[in-house]
């Protein structure tokens, strides 16, 4: 079945350093979504990418969707302690199907 | 608007028992999905309901079932509980529905933490 893999599983950075998490699917995706879950919290929707090669920015966060629509990345510039949490990518193989989540990348930031 | 609410927030059950969890979506949202979250398996899709119909189902045994009411509120039931069912059960609603849960952003509730002893 469809799998969505995320790397790395964990990442620790010093405040101010950059951070990137990668998401790879075994099949072409109709769209990719990114969520953030703070410790003890629930996943919160960040963004959705639909088009091949799409790049979207939200302040210090940059999201990319690969040309083949099989991979995606989230890059955070100059991390802050408020960026701590687990970042999940999630994709659907085609419209009408379920959202499959990657296992997430847990980011810790030390000041 | 109020967010997605789930009740109860915490639950302790014994093996073999059954449990029913409840989810109230954001007002106006008609699509409701359920997920199981565990440290080892991450977020796994259980099922999705739209307009009282189950539209998608994940790879879980038949002990896991759900339903949706005409007001979009949803319940999920787990019968004959096993130790491995201990998890955070998350409900998510979506403002749209025609494209399936995978097509639109999901708004998650705080979850129900189920512990099976």
Coordinates of C-alpha atoms in Angstrom, one line a residue, chain A residues 31 33 35 37 42-43 45 48 88 92 95-99 101 103, chain B residues 35 37 40-41 43 45 56 99-100 102-106 108-110:
Chain A
X31 CA -1.5 16.8 -2.9
X33 CA -0.2 18.6 3.5
X35 CA 1.0 19.6 10.1
X37 CA 2.1 19.0 16.6
X42 CA -2.8 17.8 18.5
X43 CA -1.7 18.2 14.9
X45 CA -2.6 22.3 9.7
X48 CA -1.3 22.3 1.4
X88 CA 4.1 15.7 9.8
X92 CA -3.4 11.4 -0.6
X95 CA -8.9 12.6 -4.8
X96 CA -11.4 10.8 -2.7
X97 CA -8.9 8.7 -0.8
X98 CA -7.6 9.0 2.7
X99 CA -4.8 11.1 4.0
X101 CA 0.7 10.5 7.3
X103 CA 5.7 9.3 11.0
Chain B
X35 CA -7.0 8.6 13.5
X37 CA -1.8 7.9 17.1
X40 CA 5.5 3.3 17.3
X41 CA 3.1 3.6 14.3
X43 CA -0.8 8.7 12.9
X45 CA -6.1 6.6 9.4
X56 CA -12.9 5.6 3.4
X99 CA -13.0 15.5 -2.7
X100 CA -12.5 13.1 0.2
X102 CA -7.3 13.5 1.6
X103 CA -8.1 16.6 -0.5
X104 CA -8.6 19.1 2.2
X105 CA -7.0 20.4 5.4
X106 CA -7.9 18.6 8.6
X108 CA -7.9 18.1 14.7
X109 CA -9.5 17.8 18.1
X110 CA -7.5 17.4 21.3

